[in-house]
Short mmCIF file of C-alpha atoms in Angstrom, two decimals:
data_model
loop_
_atom_site.label_atom_id
_atom_site.label_comp_id
_atom_site.label_asym_id
_atom_site.label_seq_id
_atom_site.Cartn_x
_atom_site.Cartn_y
_atom_site.Cartn_z
CA MET A 1437 0.00 0.00 0.00
CA GLY A 1438 2.50 2.73 -0.66
CA GLY A 1439 3.25 5.92 1.17
CA LYS A 1440 0.26 7.96 -0.02
CA VAL A 1441 -2.27 8.08 2.81
CA ASN A 1442 -4.64 10.74 1.45
CA GLU A 1443 -5.09 9.08 -1.93
CA GLU A 1444 -8.76 8.32 -2.64
CA PHE A 1445 -9.85 5.10 -4.26
CA LYS A 1446 -11.52 6.06 -7.50
CA SER A 1447 -14.20 3.82 -8.89
CA ALA A 1448 -16.54 4.16 -11.83
CA ARG A 1449 -19.10 5.88 -9.63
CA SER A 1450 -16.82 8.53 -8.31
CA TYR A 1451 -14.97 9.28 -11.52
CA ARG A 1452 -15.60 12.76 -12.82
CA THR A 1453 -14.62 14.31 -16.03
CA GLY A 1454 -15.01 17.85 -17.22
CA ILE A 1455 -14.99 16.95 -20.87
CA ILE A 1456 -17.12 14.29 -22.47
CA ASP A 1457 -15.44 12.99 -25.55
CA ASP A 1458 -15.78 10.01 -27.86
CA ASN A 1459 -13.90 7.76 -25.48
CA ALA A 1460 -16.26 8.36 -22.51
CA TYR A 1461 -18.35 5.44 -21.36
CA ILE A 1462 -22.00 6.06 -20.60
CA THR A 1463 -23.65 3.21 -18.77
CA ILE A 1464 -27.35 2.61 -19.07
CA ASN A 1465 -29.13 0.60 -16.46
CA TRP A 1466 -31.39 -1.51 -18.69
CA LYS A 1467 -33.12 -3.18 -15.75
CA LEU A 1468 -34.17 0.21 -14.38
CA LEU A 1469 -35.38 1.35 -17.82
CA VAL A 1470 -37.46 -1.82 -18.26
CA GLN A 1471 -38.96 -1.42 -14.79
CA LEU A 1472 -39.79 2.23 -15.48
CA GLY A 1473 -41.39 1.26 -18.80
CA ILE A 1474 -43.50 -1.41 -17.09
CA LEU A 1475 -44.47 1.05 -14.34
CA ILE A 1476 -45.47 3.75 -16.81
CA SER A 1477 -47.44 1.34 -19.00
CA SER A 1478 -49.24 -0.21 -16.01
CA LEU A 1479 -50.11 3.24 -14.63
CA THR A 1480 -51.39 4.28 -18.06
CA PHE A 1481 -53.52 1.14 -18.32
CA ALA A 1482 -54.87 1.69 -14.79
CA TRP A 1483 -55.69 5.34 -15.61
CA ILE A 1484 -57.56 4.36 -18.78
CA ASP A 1485 -59.44 1.62 -16.91
CA ILE A 1486 -60.44 3.99 -14.12
CA GLN A 1487 -61.61 6.61 -16.64
CA GLY A 1488 -63.74 3.97 -18.37
CA ARG A 1489 -65.29 2.93 -15.08
CA ILE A 1490 -66.04 6.53 -14.15
CA GLN A 1491 -67.74 7.16 -17.49
CA LYS A 1492 -69.76 3.95 -17.11
CA LEU A 1493 -70.85 4.98 -13.60
CA GLU A 1494 -71.82 8.45 -14.81
CA THR A 1495 -74.06 7.02 -17.53
CA GLU A 1496 -75.62 4.56 -15.05
CA VAL A 1497 -76.32 7.40 -12.59
CA LEU A 1498 -77.94 9.48 -15.34
CA GLU A 1499 -80.10 6.53 -16.40
CA ALA A 1500 -81.09 5.86 -12.79
CA HIS A 1501 -81.92 9.54 -12.30
CA ASN A 1502 -84.15 9.55 -15.38
CA GLU A 1503 -85.86 6.36 -14.24
CA ILE A 1504 -86.48 7.88 -10.80
CA ARG A 1505 -88.02 10.98 -12.41
CA ASN A 1506 -90.30 8.82 -14.56
CA LEU A 1507 -91.39 6.73 -11.59
CA MET A 1508 -92.05 9.81 -9.47
CA ALA A 1509 -94.19 11.34 -12.23
CA LYS A 1510 -96.10 8.07 -12.57
CA HIS A 1511 -96.70 7.85 -8.81
CA GLN A 1512 -97.80 11.48 -8.65
CA LEU A 1513 -100.39 10.83 -11.38
CA GLU A 1514 -101.62 7.71 -9.59
CA GLU A 1515 -101.73 9.57 -6.29
CA SER A 1516 -103.71 12.49 -7.74
CA ALA A 1517 -106.18 10.03 -9.32
CA GLN A 1518 -106.60 8.22 -6.00
CA LEU A 1519 -107.00 11.54 -4.18
CA GLU A 1520 -109.76 12.62 -6.56
CA GLU A 1521 -111.51 9.28 -6.12
CA LEU A 1522 -111.30 9.58 -2.34
CA GLU A 1523 -112.67 13.12 -2.46
CA THR A 1524 -115.68 12.00 -4.48
CA LYS A 1525 -116.31 9.12 -2.06
CA LEU A 1526 -115.97 11.48 0.89
CA LYS A 1527 -118.50 13.91 -0.61
CA PHE A 1528 -120.89 11.04 -1.24
CA TYR A 1529 -120.61 9.73 2.31
CA GLU A 1530 -120.92 13.21 3.79
CA LYS A 1531 -124.10 13.70 1.83
CA GLU A 1532 -125.65 10.29 2.55
CA LEU A 1533 -124.43 9.56 6.06
CA ASN A 1534 -124.82 12.78 7.92
CA ILE A 1535 -124.42 12.16 11.67
CA ASN A 1536 -125.15 15.70 12.72
CA PRO A 1537 -128.55 15.55 14.45
CA LEU A 1538 -129.20 19.26 13.89
CA SER A 1539 -129.10 18.87 10.15
CA TRP A 1540 -131.62 15.99 10.14
CA ARG A 1541 -134.52 18.42 10.39
CA LYS A 1542 -133.26 20.43 7.42
CA ARG A 1543 -133.02 17.26 5.40
CA LYS A 1544 -136.58 16.27 6.22
CA LYS A 1545 -137.84 19.74 5.27
CA ASN A 1546 -136.01 19.69 1.94
CA LYS A 1547 -137.60 16.40 0.90
#
């Protein structure tokens, strides 16, 4: 180990050069590039899948909302028809079955 104590051990990681020329080696980590490509493609696929699901849910919600509106309109029509029928029955029973004893005399006079 010689007499130089302060000499640093230079490896490929710590080697610096101010000038990049034709003889410089540039290392590419292929494993990292493949993993990044897989990550980016899987994230893209997941994004597209999520967007498709969101659009599908939006259309289903709109269809459900329209169906609810139609059912509410149908029930309101049925309810108004039933209410009119009940009102006519109530008027009939009020006329025929009067339990007010004071109005019995008036009824007898009118006949």
